[in-house]
Coordinates of C-alpha atoms and ligand atoms in Angstrom, one line a residue:
M1 CA 0.1 0.3 -0.2
E2 CA 1.2 3.3 -0.6
K3 CA 0.9 6.3 1.2
T4 CA 1.7 10.3 0.7
Y5 CA 4.1 12.2 3.1
Q6 CA 4.6 15.4 3.1
I7 CA 7.0 17.7 4.4
G8 CA 6.6 21.5 4.3
N9 CA 5.0 21.9 0.9
R10 CA 6.6 18.8 -0.9
T11 CA 4.9 15.4 -1.1
F12 CA 6.2 12.2 -1.4
V13 CA 5.2 8.5 -2.2
L14 CA 6.0 6.0 0.6
D15 CA 5.3 2.3 0.6
Q16 CA 4.0 1.4 3.6
D17 CA 5.2 -1.0 4.9
K18 CA 8.7 -0.7 4.4
A19 CA 8.1 3.3 5.6
E20 CA 6.5 1.8 8.6
A21 CA 9.9 -0.6 8.6
A22 CA 11.9 1.5 8.5
Y23 CA 10.9 3.9 11.2
T24 CA 10.7 1.9 14.4
A25 CA 13.9 1.0 12.7
K26 CA 15.0 4.6 14.4
R27 CA 16.6 5.1 17.6
I28 CA 18.4 7.8 19.2
I29 CA 21.4 5.2 19.8
N30 CA 20.5 1.4 18.6
G31 CA 19.0 1.5 16.5
R32 CA 19.7 0.7 12.4
K33 CA 23.1 1.0 11.3
T34 CA 23.6 2.0 7.0
M35 CA 26.2 4.3 5.8
T36 CA 22.8 5.0 3.0
F37 CA 21.0 8.7 4.4
N38 CA 18.0 7.4 4.6
L39 CA 16.2 10.1 5.6
L40 CA 12.7 8.9 5.0
P41 CA 10.2 9.1 7.0
L42 CA 11.1 10.8 9.1
K43 CA 11.1 10.5 12.8
Y44 CA 12.6 13.3 14.8
Q45 CA 10.8 16.0 12.8
W46 CA 12.8 19.0 14.9
A47 CA 15.5 17.7 13.7
Y48 CA 14.8 18.3 10.2
D49 CA 13.4 21.6 11.4
I50 CA 15.7 23.4 12.9
Y51 CA 18.7 21.9 10.2
R52 CA 16.4 24.4 8.0
V53 CA 16.1 27.0 10.4
M54 CA 20.1 26.7 10.6
K55 CA 21.1 26.8 6.7
A56 CA 19.0 29.9 6.5
N57 CA 20.7 31.3 9.1
H58 CA 24.1 31.1 7.1
W59 CA 25.9 33.8 7.2
E60 CA 29.7 34.7 6.0
P61 CA 32.1 36.6 8.4
E62 CA 33.6 38.1 5.4
D63 CA 30.4 39.7 4.8
I64 CA 30.8 41.7 7.8
Q65 CA 32.9 45.1 7.7
M66 CA 35.6 45.4 10.1
Q67 CA 36.5 49.0 9.7
K68 CA 35.7 50.3 12.4
D69 CA 36.9 47.6 14.4
I70 CA 40.1 48.1 13.3
E71 CA 39.9 52.2 13.9
Q72 CA 38.9 51.7 17.3
W73 CA 41.6 48.5 17.9
R74 CA 44.6 51.0 17.6
S75 CA 43.9 53.9 18.6
T76 CA 45.9 54.0 21.7
E77 CA 43.7 56.9 23.5
T78 CA 40.2 55.8 23.6
L79 CA 41.5 51.8 23.5
S80 CA 41.4 50.9 28.0
D81 CA 43.6 48.0 28.3
S82 CA 40.0 46.2 30.2
E83 CA 38.7 46.6 26.1
R84 CA 41.6 45.1 24.5
W85 CA 42.0 42.8 27.0
I86 CA 38.2 41.5 26.8
I87 CA 38.0 41.0 22.4
M88 CA 41.1 38.8 23.4
M89 CA 39.9 37.0 25.4
G90 CA 36.7 36.5 23.6
I91 CA 38.9 35.7 20.6
G92 CA 40.8 33.7 22.8
Y93 CA 39.3 31.5 24.2
F94 CA 36.1 30.8 21.6
S95 CA 39.0 29.9 18.9
A96 CA 39.7 27.0 21.2
A97 CA 35.7 26.3 22.6
E98 CA 34.5 25.9 18.7
G99 CA 36.8 23.6 18.2
I100 CA 36.5 21.4 21.3
V101 CA 32.7 22.2 20.7
G102 CA 33.0 21.0 16.8
D103 CA 35.5 18.3 17.0
N104 CA 33.0 16.2 20.0
I105 CA 30.2 16.6 17.1
Q106 CA 31.8 14.8 14.5
H107 CA 33.6 12.4 17.0
V108 CA 31.1 11.8 19.6
V109 CA 27.6 12.2 19.0
R110 CA 27.2 12.2 15.9
E111 CA 29.3 8.5 15.5
L112 CA 27.1 7.5 18.1
V113 CA 23.9 8.5 16.9
T114 CA 22.3 6.5 14.2
A115 CA 19.4 8.3 12.7
P116 CA 20.3 9.8 9.7
E117 CA 18.7 13.0 10.4
L118 CA 20.2 13.5 13.2
K119 CA 23.1 12.7 11.6
L120 CA 22.5 15.4 9.1
V121 CA 21.6 17.6 11.9
L122 CA 24.6 17.3 13.7
G123 CA 26.4 17.7 10.5
R124 CA 25.2 21.0 9.8
H125 CA 26.2 22.1 13.4
A126 CA 29.9 20.8 13.2
H127 CA 30.3 23.5 10.2
E128 CA 28.1 26.3 11.8
E129 CA 31.3 25.4 14.7
N130 CA 33.3 25.8 11.8
I131 CA 32.3 29.6 11.0
H132 CA 32.7 30.7 14.3
A133 CA 36.2 29.2 14.1
D134 CA 36.6 31.2 11.3
S135 CA 35.0 34.6 12.2
L136 CA 37.3 34.3 14.6
L137 CA 40.7 33.7 12.2
Y138 CA 38.5 36.8 10.8
M139 CA 38.7 38.8 13.7
I140 CA 42.2 38.1 14.4
S141 CA 43.5 38.8 11.2
S142 CA 41.4 42.0 10.4
L143 CA 43.3 43.7 14.0
G144 CA 46.5 41.9 13.4
I145 CA 45.9 40.6 16.4
N146 CA 49.2 37.4 17.2
P147 CA 46.9 34.4 17.0
H148 CA 49.6 32.8 18.8
E149 CA 49.2 35.1 22.2
C150 CA 45.6 34.3 21.7
E151 CA 46.4 30.1 22.4
A152 CA 48.4 31.1 24.8
M153 CA 45.6 32.7 26.8
F154 CA 43.7 29.2 26.8
E155 CA 46.9 27.3 27.6
D156 CA 48.1 29.0 30.2
I157 CA 44.5 30.6 32.4
P158 CA 44.3 28.1 35.5
T159 CA 40.6 29.0 35.3
I160 CA 40.1 28.6 30.7
V161 CA 42.6 25.5 31.9
K162 CA 39.5 24.0 34.0
K163 CA 36.5 24.6 32.1
N164 CA 38.1 23.0 29.8
D165 CA 38.9 20.0 31.7
F166 CA 36.0 19.7 32.2
V167 CA 33.9 19.5 29.4
T168 CA 36.6 17.6 27.3
R169 CA 36.7 15.2 29.6
S170 CA 33.2 13.8 29.3
S171 CA 33.9 13.0 25.9
H172 CA 37.0 10.9 26.3
A173 CA 35.2 7.7 27.5
L174 CA 33.0 8.0 24.8
R175 CA 35.5 7.8 22.4
R176 CA 35.7 4.1 20.5
D177 CA 33.6 1.4 20.4
I178 CA 31.1 1.3 22.7
D179 CA 28.1 -0.8 23.8
L180 CA 25.4 1.5 24.0
T181 CA 22.8 -0.8 24.7
D182 CA 24.6 -0.7 29.0
P183 CA 23.1 1.7 30.9
V184 CA 26.6 2.8 32.7
N185 CA 27.6 4.2 28.7
K186 CA 24.1 5.2 27.9
K187 CA 24.5 7.3 31.3
L188 CA 28.0 8.4 29.8
F189 CA 26.7 9.6 26.2
A190 CA 23.9 11.7 28.1
K191 CA 26.1 13.5 30.5
N192 CA 28.4 14.6 26.8
I193 CA 25.4 15.8 25.7
F194 CA 23.6 17.2 28.5
V195 CA 27.9 19.0 29.6
Y196 CA 28.4 19.8 26.0
G197 CA 24.9 21.4 25.2
Q198 CA 23.8 22.6 28.4
C199 CA 26.7 23.2 30.4
M200 CA 29.4 24.9 28.0
E201 CA 27.5 26.4 24.7
G202 CA 24.7 26.7 26.9
T203 CA 25.8 28.0 30.1
Q204 CA 29.6 28.5 30.4
F205 CA 30.0 30.3 26.9
Y206 CA 27.5 33.2 28.5
G207 CA 30.7 35.0 30.1
L208 CA 32.0 36.1 27.1
F209 CA 29.4 36.6 25.1
G210 CA 28.7 39.4 27.9
M211 CA 31.9 40.6 27.9
I212 CA 31.4 41.7 24.1
L213 CA 27.7 42.2 23.2
S214 CA 28.0 44.7 26.5
L215 CA 31.5 46.4 24.6
Y216 CA 29.0 46.2 21.7
R217 CA 26.4 47.7 22.8
Q218 CA 28.8 50.8 24.0
N219 CA 29.3 51.4 19.7
K220 CA 32.6 49.2 20.5
F221 CA 33.5 46.9 18.0
P222 CA 30.9 47.0 15.9
G223 CA 32.2 44.4 13.3
I224 CA 33.3 42.1 16.3
G225 CA 29.8 42.0 18.1
T226 CA 27.9 41.2 15.4
M227 CA 29.7 38.4 14.2
F228 CA 29.2 38.1 18.0
R229 CA 25.3 38.2 17.4
Y230 CA 25.3 35.9 14.6
T231 CA 27.1 33.2 16.7
L232 CA 24.6 33.0 19.1
R233 CA 21.9 32.9 17.4
D234 CA 23.9 29.8 16.1
E235 CA 24.8 28.7 19.9
S236 CA 20.9 29.1 20.4
N237 CA 19.8 26.0 18.1
H238 CA 23.4 24.2 18.8
I239 CA 21.5 24.5 22.5
K240 CA 17.9 23.4 21.2
V241 CA 19.3 20.5 18.7
F242 CA 21.0 19.3 21.7
R243 CA 18.3 18.9 24.3
N244 CA 15.8 17.2 22.1
L245 CA 18.7 14.8 21.3
F246 CA 19.0 14.7 25.0
M247 CA 14.7 14.8 25.7
D248 CA 14.8 12.2 22.9
L249 CA 17.9 10.1 24.2
I250 CA 16.1 9.7 28.0
D251 CA 12.4 8.7 26.2
E252 CA 13.7 6.1 24.8
N253 CA 15.9 4.8 27.9
P254 CA 13.7 5.6 30.3
E255 CA 16.0 3.4 32.9
I256 CA 19.0 5.6 33.1
W257 CA 16.2 9.1 34.1
T258 CA 17.0 7.9 37.2
P259 CA 17.8 10.1 41.0
E260 CA 20.5 9.4 41.0
F261 CA 21.1 10.2 38.2
R262 CA 19.3 13.5 37.9
E263 CA 21.3 14.6 40.8
E264 CA 24.6 13.6 39.2
L265 CA 23.7 16.1 36.7
V266 CA 22.3 18.8 38.1
E267 CA 25.7 18.7 40.0
T268 CA 27.6 18.8 37.3
M269 CA 25.5 21.8 36.1
R270 CA 26.6 23.3 39.4
E271 CA 30.2 22.4 38.8
A272 CA 29.8 24.8 35.6
V273 CA 28.4 27.4 36.7
A274 CA 31.3 27.5 39.9
L275 CA 33.6 27.2 36.5
E276 CA 32.5 29.9 34.7
K277 CA 32.2 32.4 37.9
E278 CA 35.6 32.0 38.7
F279 CA 36.0 32.4 35.7
I280 CA 34.5 35.4 35.5
R281 CA 36.2 37.0 38.9
D282 CA 39.6 35.9 37.5
C283 CA 39.7 37.0 34.2
L284 CA 36.8 39.4 32.9
P285 CA 37.0 42.8 33.6
V286 CA 32.5 43.4 34.2
A287 CA 32.8 46.9 36.0
A288 CA 35.3 48.1 33.2
V289 CA 32.1 47.3 31.1
G290 CA 29.9 48.9 33.5
L291 CA 27.9 45.9 34.7
S292 CA 27.7 45.0 38.4
A293 CA 30.0 42.3 38.8
E294 CA 26.8 40.8 41.2
E295 CA 24.3 40.9 38.3
F296 CA 26.5 39.8 36.3
E297 CA 27.4 36.3 38.0
L298 CA 23.3 36.3 39.0
Y299 CA 22.7 36.2 35.0
I300 CA 25.3 32.9 34.7
D301 CA 23.1 31.1 37.5
F302 CA 19.7 32.8 35.7
I303 CA 20.8 30.6 32.5
A304 CA 22.0 27.8 34.1
D305 CA 18.3 27.3 35.6
R306 CA 16.8 27.9 32.3
R307 CA 19.1 24.8 30.7
L308 CA 18.4 22.6 34.0
T309 CA 15.1 23.4 33.6
D310 CA 14.3 23.4 30.1
V311 CA 15.7 19.3 29.8
G312 CA 13.7 18.5 32.9
L313 CA 15.7 18.9 35.8
S314 CA 15.7 21.1 38.9
P315 CA 16.8 24.4 39.1
L316 CA 19.4 25.7 41.5
N317 CA 18.1 29.1 42.4
P318 CA 14.3 28.2 42.1
G319 CA 12.5 32.1 40.8
I320 CA 15.2 33.9 40.7
T321 CA 15.0 37.3 37.1
N322 CA 16.9 37.7 34.3
P323 CA 19.2 40.3 35.8
L324 CA 20.4 41.4 32.5
P325 CA 17.5 41.9 30.0
W326 CA 19.3 43.9 27.1
L327 CA 21.0 40.8 27.0
A328 CA 18.5 39.1 25.5
E329 CA 17.3 41.1 23.7
M330 CA 20.3 41.8 21.9
Q331 CA 20.6 38.0 20.8
D332 CA 17.0 39.0 19.4
I333 CA 18.3 39.3 15.6
R334 CA 15.4 39.5 13.7
K335 CA 13.8 42.3 15.9
E336 CA 16.6 45.1 14.0
Q337 CA 17.2 45.0 10.5
N338 CA 20.1 47.4 10.5
F339 CA 21.7 46.5 13.4
F340 CA 25.3 47.2 12.5
E341 CA 26.6 49.6 9.8
G342 CA 27.9 48.8 6.7
T343 CA 26.6 46.3 4.2
V344 CA 24.2 43.5 5.5
T345 CA 24.2 40.8 3.4
D346 CA 20.4 38.8 4.4
Y347 CA 21.1 35.1 4.5
Q348 CA 18.1 34.2 5.5
K349 CA 16.2 32.4 2.4
S350 CA 13.4 31.5 3.5
S351 CA 10.4 33.1 4.2
N352 CA 8.0 30.7 5.3
L353 CA 10.6 29.5 8.5
E354 CA 9.9 30.0 12.4
L355 CA 13.4 31.4 12.9
V356 CA 14.8 30.6 15.9
S357 CA 12.1 31.4 18.5
D358 CA 14.3 32.7 21.0
D359 CA 12.7 32.1 23.7
D360 CA 15.9 30.8 25.0
L361 CA 17.2 34.0 26.9
Ligands
LIG401 FE1 29.6 28.1 18.5
LIG402 MN1 28.1 25.4 19.1

């Protein structure tokens, strides 16, 4: 028997029996393993939908003008040491962090999931990390920064080394053929997805994002600020991809969702928040950009709790509200058409898509 199958405005005719068998064989993990990219019928519709949104949000670093940033970077009168430091820090940290995320997607998560539509969206996710890495290269070359100096920051600053170690240790054990029918390994995998999506991209990126965007809000480094806004828009989709992956993984493997495991994940977030605050105190001159240190740290608490509750876990500080609402606004790119001077290339190709429903921040 044949059945029509609809995705957006496209129609496919599928053989019902074969389609049902293919659908049943699709699982987040331990599903049918195949090298063919047989996407139909889609089981994880969200993965395909987010893939489309990500693609419509495509951007290229070179389309963003850096003239004003270059002038500001060279001006010894107007540029303060703190501002220079924040820019160096932002470029240095993200140059390495984007690489770590991309590597985990390609060598851990995309390897271990089995449904093709998940591999599809993860391929795009990895590509966006490449775009982010490339945008940092563009900033480095435009400003004439010594890339080794940026690398050194990542390797030598203890609070960054600790943040780095926190995420990479959750991917070591998964870099080989592991038996994902074993609940112990299922938990390791679920924890990896939680750590990368909710703790790292979802929480630990936000200290530096906040710093760079508060400079941007004062009309400092408009090109860099713009790239970070695009990056943030991408990150909100990455967080969503990992959240959905996590939720469906738990759904399909309910035996791992024990009170002990939930507690372990909440404690992991607690550690992530502590590391981020330590990093902020050690490295980020919050007062120099006109922010209160207390509010800035509260923002990290706020965002961490959003991540926890979004995946069905208890918040660490129930009831707190966002102390920096402007930061959330700055992440909603759709609201403004010309938010920076210069050439704006509109990459949003499809108007019929809901582009980032940003409830994320
Ligand atoms: Fe990224
Ligand atoms: Mn990302």
